[in-house]
XYZ file of C-alpha atoms in Angstrom:
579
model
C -6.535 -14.722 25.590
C -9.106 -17.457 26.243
C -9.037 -19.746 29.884
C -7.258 -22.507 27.926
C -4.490 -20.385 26.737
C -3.545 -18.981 30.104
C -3.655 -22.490 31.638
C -1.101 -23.597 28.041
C 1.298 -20.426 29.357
C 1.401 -21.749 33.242
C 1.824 -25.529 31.858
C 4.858 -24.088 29.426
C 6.134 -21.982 32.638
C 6.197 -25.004 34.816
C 8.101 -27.346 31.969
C 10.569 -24.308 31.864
C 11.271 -24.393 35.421
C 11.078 -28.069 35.536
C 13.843 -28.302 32.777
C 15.821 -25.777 34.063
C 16.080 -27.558 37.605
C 16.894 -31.050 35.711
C 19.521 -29.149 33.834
C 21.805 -29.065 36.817
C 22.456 -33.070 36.188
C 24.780 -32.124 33.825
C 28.528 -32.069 33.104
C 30.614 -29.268 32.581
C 31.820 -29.349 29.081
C 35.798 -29.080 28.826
C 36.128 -26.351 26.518
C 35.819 -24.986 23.305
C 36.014 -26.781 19.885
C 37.626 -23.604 18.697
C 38.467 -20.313 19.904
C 35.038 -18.493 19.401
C 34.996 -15.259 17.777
C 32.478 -12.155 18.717
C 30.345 -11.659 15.893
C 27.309 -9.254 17.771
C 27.921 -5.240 17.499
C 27.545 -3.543 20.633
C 26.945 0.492 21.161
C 30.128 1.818 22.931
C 28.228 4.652 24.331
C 25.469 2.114 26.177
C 28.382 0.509 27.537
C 30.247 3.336 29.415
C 26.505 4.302 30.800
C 26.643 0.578 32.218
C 29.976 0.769 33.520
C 28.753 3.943 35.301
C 26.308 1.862 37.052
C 23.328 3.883 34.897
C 21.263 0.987 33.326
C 19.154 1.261 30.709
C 16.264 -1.813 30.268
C 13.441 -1.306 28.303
C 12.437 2.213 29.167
C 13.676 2.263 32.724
C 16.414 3.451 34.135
C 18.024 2.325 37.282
C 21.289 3.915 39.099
C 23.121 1.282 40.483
C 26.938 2.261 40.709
C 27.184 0.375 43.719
C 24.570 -2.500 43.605
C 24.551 -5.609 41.838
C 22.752 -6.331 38.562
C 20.927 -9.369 40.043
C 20.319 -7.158 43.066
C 18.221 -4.525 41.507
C 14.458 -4.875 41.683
C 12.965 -5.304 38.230
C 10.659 -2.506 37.692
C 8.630 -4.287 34.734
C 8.897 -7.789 32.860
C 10.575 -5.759 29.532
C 13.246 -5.118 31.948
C 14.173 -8.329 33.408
C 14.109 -10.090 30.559
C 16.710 -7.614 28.794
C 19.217 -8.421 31.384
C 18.614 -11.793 31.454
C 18.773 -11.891 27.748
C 22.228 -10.922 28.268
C 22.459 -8.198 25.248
C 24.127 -5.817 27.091
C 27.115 -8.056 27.062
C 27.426 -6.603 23.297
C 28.010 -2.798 24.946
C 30.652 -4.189 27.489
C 32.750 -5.740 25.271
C 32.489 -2.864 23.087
C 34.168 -0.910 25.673
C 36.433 -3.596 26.227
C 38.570 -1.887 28.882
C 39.112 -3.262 32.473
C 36.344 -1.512 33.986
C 33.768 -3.148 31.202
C 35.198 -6.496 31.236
C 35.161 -6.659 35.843
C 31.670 -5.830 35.218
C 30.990 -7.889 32.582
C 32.368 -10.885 34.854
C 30.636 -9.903 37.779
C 27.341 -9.811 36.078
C 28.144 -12.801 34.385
C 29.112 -15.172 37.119
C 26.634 -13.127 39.573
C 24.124 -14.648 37.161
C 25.211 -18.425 38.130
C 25.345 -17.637 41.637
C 21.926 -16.414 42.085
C 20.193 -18.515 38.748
C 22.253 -20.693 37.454
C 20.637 -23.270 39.658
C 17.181 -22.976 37.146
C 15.558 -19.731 39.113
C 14.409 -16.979 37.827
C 12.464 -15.739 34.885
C 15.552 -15.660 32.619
C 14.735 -19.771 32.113
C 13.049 -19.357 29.022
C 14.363 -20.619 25.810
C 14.533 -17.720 23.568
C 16.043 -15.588 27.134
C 18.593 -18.713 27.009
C 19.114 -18.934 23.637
C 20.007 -14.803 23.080
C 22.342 -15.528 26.367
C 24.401 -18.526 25.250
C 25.323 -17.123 22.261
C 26.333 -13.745 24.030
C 28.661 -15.936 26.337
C 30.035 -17.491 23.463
C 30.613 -14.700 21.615
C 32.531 -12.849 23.836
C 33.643 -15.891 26.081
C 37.778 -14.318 25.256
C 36.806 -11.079 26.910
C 34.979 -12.860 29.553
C 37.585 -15.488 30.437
C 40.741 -13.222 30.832
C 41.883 -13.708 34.166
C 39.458 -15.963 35.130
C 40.519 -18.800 37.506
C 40.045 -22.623 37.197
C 37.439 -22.530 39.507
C 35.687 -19.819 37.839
C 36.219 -21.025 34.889
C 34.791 -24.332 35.333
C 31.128 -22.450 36.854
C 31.201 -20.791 33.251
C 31.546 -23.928 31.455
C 29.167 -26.225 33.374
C 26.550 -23.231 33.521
C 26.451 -23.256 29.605
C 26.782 -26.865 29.098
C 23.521 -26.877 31.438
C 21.744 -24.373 29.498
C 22.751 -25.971 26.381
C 20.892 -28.630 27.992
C 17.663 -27.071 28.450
C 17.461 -25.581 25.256
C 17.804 -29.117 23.404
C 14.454 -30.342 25.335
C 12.495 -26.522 25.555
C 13.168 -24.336 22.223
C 10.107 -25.866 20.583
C 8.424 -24.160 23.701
C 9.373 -20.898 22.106
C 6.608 -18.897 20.509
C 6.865 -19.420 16.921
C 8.934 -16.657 14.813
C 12.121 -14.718 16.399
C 11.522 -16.268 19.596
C 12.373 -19.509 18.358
C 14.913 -18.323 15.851
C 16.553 -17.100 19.171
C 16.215 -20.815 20.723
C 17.411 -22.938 18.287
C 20.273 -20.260 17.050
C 21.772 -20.372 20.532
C 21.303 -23.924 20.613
C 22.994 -24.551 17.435
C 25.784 -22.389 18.498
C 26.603 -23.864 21.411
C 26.580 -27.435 19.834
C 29.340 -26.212 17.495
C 31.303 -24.673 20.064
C 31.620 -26.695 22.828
C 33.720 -29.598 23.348
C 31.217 -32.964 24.141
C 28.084 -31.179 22.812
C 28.595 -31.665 19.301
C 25.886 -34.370 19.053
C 22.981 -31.569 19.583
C 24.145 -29.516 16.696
C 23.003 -31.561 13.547
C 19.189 -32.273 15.384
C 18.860 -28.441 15.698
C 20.392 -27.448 12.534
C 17.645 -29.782 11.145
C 14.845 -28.084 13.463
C 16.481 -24.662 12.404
C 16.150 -25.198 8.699
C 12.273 -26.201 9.071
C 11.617 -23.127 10.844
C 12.842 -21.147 7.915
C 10.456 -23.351 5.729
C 7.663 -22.336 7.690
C 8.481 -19.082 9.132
C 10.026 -17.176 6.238
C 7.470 -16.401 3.334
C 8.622 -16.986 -0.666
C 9.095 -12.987 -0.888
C 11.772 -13.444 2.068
C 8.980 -11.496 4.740
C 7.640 -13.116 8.015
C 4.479 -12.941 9.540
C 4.438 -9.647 11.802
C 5.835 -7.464 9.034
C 8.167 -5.922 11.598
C 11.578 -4.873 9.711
C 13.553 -4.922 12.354
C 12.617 -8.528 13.860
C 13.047 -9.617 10.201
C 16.711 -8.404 10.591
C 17.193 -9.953 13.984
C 16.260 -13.440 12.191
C 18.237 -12.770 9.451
C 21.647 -11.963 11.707
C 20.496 -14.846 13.672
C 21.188 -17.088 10.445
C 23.815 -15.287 9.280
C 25.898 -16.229 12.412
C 24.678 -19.308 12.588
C 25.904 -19.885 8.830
C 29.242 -18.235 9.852
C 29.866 -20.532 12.853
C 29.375 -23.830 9.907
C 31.284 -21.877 8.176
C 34.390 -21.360 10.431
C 34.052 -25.685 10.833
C 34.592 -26.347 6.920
C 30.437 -26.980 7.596
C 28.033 -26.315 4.642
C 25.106 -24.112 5.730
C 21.541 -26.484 5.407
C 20.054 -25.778 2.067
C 16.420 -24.352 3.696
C 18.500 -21.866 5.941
C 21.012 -20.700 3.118
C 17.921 -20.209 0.502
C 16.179 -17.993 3.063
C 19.548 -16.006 3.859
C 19.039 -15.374 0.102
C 15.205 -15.030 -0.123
C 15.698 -12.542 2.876
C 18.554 -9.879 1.972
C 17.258 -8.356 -0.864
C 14.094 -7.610 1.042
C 15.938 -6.205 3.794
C 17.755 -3.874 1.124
C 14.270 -2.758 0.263
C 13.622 -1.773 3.783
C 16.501 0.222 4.596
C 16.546 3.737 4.219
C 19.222 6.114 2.271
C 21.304 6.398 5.880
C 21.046 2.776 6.702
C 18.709 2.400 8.876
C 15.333 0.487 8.890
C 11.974 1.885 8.001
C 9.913 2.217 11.418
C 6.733 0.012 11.371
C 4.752 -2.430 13.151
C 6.757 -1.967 16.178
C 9.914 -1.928 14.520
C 13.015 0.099 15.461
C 15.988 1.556 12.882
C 18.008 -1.326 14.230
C 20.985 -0.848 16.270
C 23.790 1.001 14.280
C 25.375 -0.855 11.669
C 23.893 -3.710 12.124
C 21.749 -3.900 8.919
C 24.785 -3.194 6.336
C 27.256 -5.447 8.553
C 24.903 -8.003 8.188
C 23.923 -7.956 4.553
C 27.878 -7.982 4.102
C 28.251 -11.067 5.939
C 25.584 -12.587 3.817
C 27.379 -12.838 0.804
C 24.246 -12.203 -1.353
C 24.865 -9.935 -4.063
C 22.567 -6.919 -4.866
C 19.915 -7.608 -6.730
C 17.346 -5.076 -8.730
C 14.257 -5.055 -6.825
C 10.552 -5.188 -7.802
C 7.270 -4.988 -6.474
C 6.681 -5.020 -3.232
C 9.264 -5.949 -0.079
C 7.448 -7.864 2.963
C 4.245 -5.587 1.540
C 6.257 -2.333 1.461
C 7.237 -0.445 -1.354
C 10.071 1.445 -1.954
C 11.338 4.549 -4.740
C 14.508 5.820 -4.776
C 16.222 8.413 -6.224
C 19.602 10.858 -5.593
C 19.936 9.474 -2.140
C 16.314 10.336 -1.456
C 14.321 6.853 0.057
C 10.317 6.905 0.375
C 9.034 3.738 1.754
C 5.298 3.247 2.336
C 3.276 0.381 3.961
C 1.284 -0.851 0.974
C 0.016 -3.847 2.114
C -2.614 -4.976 5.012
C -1.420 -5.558 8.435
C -0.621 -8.632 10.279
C -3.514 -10.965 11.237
C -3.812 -13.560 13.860
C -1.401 -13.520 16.737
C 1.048 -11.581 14.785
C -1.335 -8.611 15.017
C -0.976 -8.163 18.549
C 2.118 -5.692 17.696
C 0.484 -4.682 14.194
C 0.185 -0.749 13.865
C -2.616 0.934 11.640
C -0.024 2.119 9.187
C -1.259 0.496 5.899
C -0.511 3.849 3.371
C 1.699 5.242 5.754
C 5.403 6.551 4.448
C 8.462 7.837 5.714
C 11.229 9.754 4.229
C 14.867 9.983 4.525
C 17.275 12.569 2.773
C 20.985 11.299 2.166
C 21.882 10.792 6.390
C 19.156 12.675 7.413
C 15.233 11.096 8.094
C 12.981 14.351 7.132
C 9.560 12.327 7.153
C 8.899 9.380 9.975
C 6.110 7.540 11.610
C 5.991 7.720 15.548
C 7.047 4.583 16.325
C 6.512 2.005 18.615
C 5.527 2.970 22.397
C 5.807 -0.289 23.875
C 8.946 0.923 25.890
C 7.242 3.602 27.440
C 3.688 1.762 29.244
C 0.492 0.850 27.810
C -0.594 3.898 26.613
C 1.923 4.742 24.539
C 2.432 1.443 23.043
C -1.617 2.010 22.321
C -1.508 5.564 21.178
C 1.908 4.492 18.761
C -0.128 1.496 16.975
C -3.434 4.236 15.930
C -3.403 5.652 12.259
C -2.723 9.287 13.746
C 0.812 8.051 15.126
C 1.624 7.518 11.307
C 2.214 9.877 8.274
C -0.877 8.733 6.316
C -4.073 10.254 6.516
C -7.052 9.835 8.997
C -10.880 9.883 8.716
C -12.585 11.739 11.750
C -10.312 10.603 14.162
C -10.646 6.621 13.398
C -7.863 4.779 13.018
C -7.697 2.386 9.494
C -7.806 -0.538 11.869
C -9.304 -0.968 14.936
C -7.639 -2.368 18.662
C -9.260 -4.906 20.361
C -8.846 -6.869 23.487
C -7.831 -10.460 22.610
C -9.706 -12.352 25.427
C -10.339 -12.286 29.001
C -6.959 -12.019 31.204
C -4.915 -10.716 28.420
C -3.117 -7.416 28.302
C -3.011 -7.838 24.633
C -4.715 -6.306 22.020
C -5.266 -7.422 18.562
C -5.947 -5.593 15.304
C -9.057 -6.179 13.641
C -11.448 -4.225 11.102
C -8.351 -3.478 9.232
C -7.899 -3.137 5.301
C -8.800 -6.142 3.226
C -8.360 -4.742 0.052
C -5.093 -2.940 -0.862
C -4.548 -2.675 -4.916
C -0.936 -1.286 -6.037
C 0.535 -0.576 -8.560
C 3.850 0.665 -10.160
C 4.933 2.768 -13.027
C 8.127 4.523 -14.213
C 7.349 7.921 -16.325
C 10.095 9.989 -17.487
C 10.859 11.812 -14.918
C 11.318 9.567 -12.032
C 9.217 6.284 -10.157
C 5.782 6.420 -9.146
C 3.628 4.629 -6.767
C -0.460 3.670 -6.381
C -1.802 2.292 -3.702
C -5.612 2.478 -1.711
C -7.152 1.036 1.132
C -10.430 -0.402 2.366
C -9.991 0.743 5.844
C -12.607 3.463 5.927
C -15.076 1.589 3.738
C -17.069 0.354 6.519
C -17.881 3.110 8.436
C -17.601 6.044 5.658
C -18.262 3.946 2.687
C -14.857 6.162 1.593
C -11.751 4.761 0.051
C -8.596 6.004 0.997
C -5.986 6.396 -2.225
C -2.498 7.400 -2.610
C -0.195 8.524 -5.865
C 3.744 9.375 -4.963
C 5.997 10.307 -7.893
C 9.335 10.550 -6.326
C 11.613 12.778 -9.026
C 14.609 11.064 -10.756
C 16.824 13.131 -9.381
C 15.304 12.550 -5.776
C 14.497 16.226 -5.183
C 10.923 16.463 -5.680
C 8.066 13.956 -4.518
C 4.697 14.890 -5.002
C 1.707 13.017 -3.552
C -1.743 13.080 -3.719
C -4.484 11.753 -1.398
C -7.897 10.688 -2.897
C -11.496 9.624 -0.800
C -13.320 8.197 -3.125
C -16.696 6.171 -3.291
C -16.014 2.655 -4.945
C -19.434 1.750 -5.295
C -23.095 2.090 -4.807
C -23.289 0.822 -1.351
C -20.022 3.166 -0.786
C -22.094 6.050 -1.482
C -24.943 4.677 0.357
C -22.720 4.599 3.275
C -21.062 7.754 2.659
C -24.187 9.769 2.259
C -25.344 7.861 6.176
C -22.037 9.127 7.689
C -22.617 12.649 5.837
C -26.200 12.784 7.245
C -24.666 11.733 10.751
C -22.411 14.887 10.498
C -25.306 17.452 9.670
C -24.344 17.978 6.360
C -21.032 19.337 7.677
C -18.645 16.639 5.713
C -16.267 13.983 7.081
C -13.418 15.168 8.628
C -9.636 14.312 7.624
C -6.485 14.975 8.783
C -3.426 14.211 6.712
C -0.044 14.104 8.812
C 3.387 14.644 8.247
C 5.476 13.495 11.627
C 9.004 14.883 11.158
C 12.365 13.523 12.759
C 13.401 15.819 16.092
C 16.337 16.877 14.218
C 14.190 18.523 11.517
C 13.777 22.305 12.511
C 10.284 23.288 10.862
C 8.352 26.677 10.472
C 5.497 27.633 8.423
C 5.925 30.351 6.081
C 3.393 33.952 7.364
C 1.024 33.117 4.618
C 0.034 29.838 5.834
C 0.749 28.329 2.286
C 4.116 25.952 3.094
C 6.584 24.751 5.497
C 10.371 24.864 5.670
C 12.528 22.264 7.006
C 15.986 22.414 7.690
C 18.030 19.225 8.387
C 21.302 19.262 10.410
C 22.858 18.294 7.152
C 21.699 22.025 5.912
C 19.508 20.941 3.443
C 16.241 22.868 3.382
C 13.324 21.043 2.373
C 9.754 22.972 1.689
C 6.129 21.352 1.647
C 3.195 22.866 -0.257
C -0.202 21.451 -1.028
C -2.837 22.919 -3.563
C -4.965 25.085 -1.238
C -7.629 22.324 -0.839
C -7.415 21.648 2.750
C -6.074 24.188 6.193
C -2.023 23.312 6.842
C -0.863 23.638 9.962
C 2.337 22.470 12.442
C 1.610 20.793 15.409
C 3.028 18.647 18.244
C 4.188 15.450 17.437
C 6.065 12.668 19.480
C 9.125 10.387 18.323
C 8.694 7.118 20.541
C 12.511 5.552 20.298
C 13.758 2.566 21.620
C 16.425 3.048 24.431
C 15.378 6.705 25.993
C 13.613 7.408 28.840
C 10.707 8.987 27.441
C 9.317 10.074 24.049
C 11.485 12.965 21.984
C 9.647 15.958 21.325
C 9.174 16.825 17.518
C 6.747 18.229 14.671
C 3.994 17.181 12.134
C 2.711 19.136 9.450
C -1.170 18.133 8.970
C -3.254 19.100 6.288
C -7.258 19.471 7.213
C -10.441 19.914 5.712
C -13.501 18.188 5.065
C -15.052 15.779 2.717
C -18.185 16.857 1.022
C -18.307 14.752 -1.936
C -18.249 11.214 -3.413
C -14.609 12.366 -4.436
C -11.932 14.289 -2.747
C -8.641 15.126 -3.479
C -5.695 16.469 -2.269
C -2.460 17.411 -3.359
C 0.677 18.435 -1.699
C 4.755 18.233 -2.585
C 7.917 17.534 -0.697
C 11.051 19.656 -3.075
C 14.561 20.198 -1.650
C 15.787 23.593 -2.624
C 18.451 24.353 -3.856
C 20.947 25.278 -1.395
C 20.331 27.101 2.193
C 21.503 30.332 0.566
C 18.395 30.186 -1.567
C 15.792 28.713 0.702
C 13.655 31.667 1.288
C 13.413 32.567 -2.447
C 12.825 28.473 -3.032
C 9.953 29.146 -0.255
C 8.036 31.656 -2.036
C 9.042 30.484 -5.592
C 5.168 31.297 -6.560
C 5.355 34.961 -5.662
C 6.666 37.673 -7.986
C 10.172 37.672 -7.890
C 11.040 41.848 -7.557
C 14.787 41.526 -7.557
């Protein structure tokens, strides 16, 4: 981050706190236009943890049965701004008893008391926006009981912060930040009673953003599924809220509800869940099907790529692969080195994953999760397809540069099921190699078999090649092809060395082989997930070996036998059957 970004961030800190201190000038609104109705999900289990005083903020946890939320020393930025952000709201009112909802109001007006005045770091307008619509989404459950005087703080705090939002969400980095700003803003404008004026000059504001922010394909700039889902439920509620007026939804935002919902149907996985990349999550439970629901937009056969993923599906069996290059510019700062990288999911159960995004658990995580070995592709010699770079003096962040140019697909649909092409530039550079991949994902979604290929593209490749071969002492470049399994997936190798067996909790058993070209082996693996304390413990199958030649290949198989009862036989189905 260069000298004159750091001094835009203090100006844009300073206007925040400016606005938010103005804010105060205003009236309380009277009320609400209509009753509002709760339209977030919330996780019933994160809110008993809160109502036990346990909370949960971005890899942290704090025990605080008898202290105040507001009282509680932040123990990193993620942290404060998820409770200023106000999404645990969502788990409270999923409770819904009396112990959620006292908390709930305690937090809520203990939050005016000690900011509402325009302190604190949660003045920020896509903070403000993701709280205003939480408090008017659940304003019923909040409200119960409440007295006129209480009452009144409630309204007048969100009237202010309507406020601030209508001069600072263009302060709001472009993308979901500002999707979060102007949603909140246009919310509130429909909602309350004396703010209807701000509505139409967000709604406007709103529907260039989706011009600009949401591609023709329906994808957005960081390539992270699950922040594409966040935008879309952000205009999905937004569209609902019109709705519930007898209001039209702006023709920009209802196209890109449409251009959006089939690719999020590409992206979601056989058990409903997101595919995990570029610092995506699976999404918060039911969120991704309640959503595409509330769309209205009707299936729709998909083709090609999805946001630059691909997708096969067969018998409840999803593959999705990264086929595309990452992110560039400041959407790269959260890019991972994933491009060729797959996961897997069998009916309700995810067999294959990549290790996700560390972020919640430090620096070095969130490092290690973004490098080619955290995913299930393969890796040359240790280098990652894309290299991490500081972006400028001052900054903590890191961009992604040297990464894949060049990434030719292709599709094709033999007989017997869907099959996928793809290759990567990545290694070009350095090893003059290109990295290839073929799936073939069985019609009946019991078989895929893949194949990895380093190949030379050209002369200079082989120039290259034959450098990096010299380098080595003639001993070949190293590769390492990985396989990062869910924690539920209980894997063992069979006592020749030649597959692995994996049993899912559903008790399907699923077996991996490979032709004998490189060493197989289980190892450690990690599964970084959003809300735990620290990284699950889990398994990866790599294959190994060494490239010699201009061309390399390897082949390998995922099959689901064909019950449990049969697994061992299914295991050794090469070997002589004596029975």
């Amino acid at each position: 981050m260069s000298k004159t970004d750091t001094m835009t961030n203090r100006w844009t800190r300073f206007q925040n706190r400016l606005y938010a201190r103005l804010s105060q000038r205003r009236k309380a609104v009277t009320g609400f236009v209509t009753e509002p109705e709760p339209r977030t999900v919330g996780s019933f289990a994160r809110g008993r943890q809160l109502v036990a005083g346990n909370l949960l903020f971005a890899g942290y946890l704090v025990e605080a049965e008898d202290t105040d939320l507001w009282d509680v020393t932040a123990p990193s930025t993620g942290f404060d701004n998820e409770r200023h952000g106000f999404a645990w709201l969502d788990d409270l009112a999923a409770v819904g008893d009396m112990r959620a909802r006292d908390k709930a109001q305690r937090w809520v007006w203990g939050w005016i008391e000690a900011h509402g005045r325009g302190h604190g770091p949660g003045w920020a307008p896509d903070l403000t926006g993701r709280r205003v619509m939480r408090w008017i989404n659940h304003a019923a459950f909040l409200l119960r009981g409440a007295d006129e005087k209480r009452t009144r703080l409630f309204f007048r705090a969100l009237a202010q912060q309507t406020w601030f939002l209508s001069k600072r969400w263009h302060a709001a980095t472009p993308g979901l930040p500002r999707f979060e700003a102007l949603a909140g803003l246009v919310q509130a404008g429909l909602a309350l009673k004396g703010l209807e004026q701000m509505s139409d000059p967000a709604l406007r504001a709103l529907a260039k953003e989706c011009e600009k922010q949401v591609d023709r394909q329906g994808g957005i700039s960081t390539r992270n599924p699950e922040e594409l889902l966040e935008v879309f439920t952000l205009l999905s509620w937004t569209s609902a809220a019109l709705s519930a007026l007898g209001r039209g939804t702006p023709g920009a935002q209802a196209d890109a509800i449409k251009r959006i919902a089939p690719t999020l149907r590409s992206l979601r996985h056989s058990d409903g869940a997101l595919a995990r990349f570029h610092g995506g999550g699976r999404g918060v439970e039911g969120r991704l099907d309640q959503a595409l629901a509330q769309s209205g937009v009707r299936p729709q056969p998909a083709s090609g790529l999805a946001m630059g993923y691909a997708r096969l599906y067969a018998g409840r069996t999803s593959v999705i692969l990264d086929a595309s290059a990452p992110p560039t510019g400041a959407a790269s700062y959260n890019a991972h080195a994933s491009t060729l990288a797959f996961e897997l999911t069998s009916g309700r159960r995810p067999l294959i994953v990549n290790c996700g995004s560390g972020e919640t658990f430090g620096a070095e995580w969130r490092r290690a999760g973004r490098a080619t070995p955290s995913h299930s592709t393969l890796c040359l010699d240790g280098y990652s397809s894309a290299r991490l770079a500081n972006a400028g003096p001052g900054s903590d962040s890191e961009a992604l540069v040297d990464a894949p140019k060049d990434v030719p697909v292709e599709f094709e649909e033999p007989m017997e099921g869907a099959r996928f092409m793809a290759g990567h530039d990545g290694y070009t550079k350095v090893f003059g190699l290109t990295h290839a991949r073929t799936f073939e994902l069985r019609f009946d979604g019991r078989e895929l078999t893949g194949e990895d290929i380093l190949l030379t593209a050209s002369d200079k490749a082989k120039r290259q090649f034959d450098r990096a071969l010299d380098a080595s002492g003639l001993n070949g470049i190293g590769y390492d092809i990985r396989f990062h399994l869910h924690p539920d997936v209980d894997a063992a190798i069979d006592l020749g060395g030649a597959a692995v067996s994996m049993a899912l909790k559903s008790g399907e058993i699923w077996v991996f082989r490979h032709d004998g070209a490189a060493k197989l082996t289980v190892e450690p693996s990690v599964y970084l997930e959003k809300g735990r304390l620290k990284p699950r413990a889990t398994k990866q199958i790599v294959l190994s070996g060494r490239a010699m030649e201009y061309a390399t290949r390897i082949q390998w198989t995922l099959s689901k036998a064909q019950d449990t009862a049969y697994a061992v036989r299914d295991l050794h189905r090469d070997e002589p059957d004596f029975d």
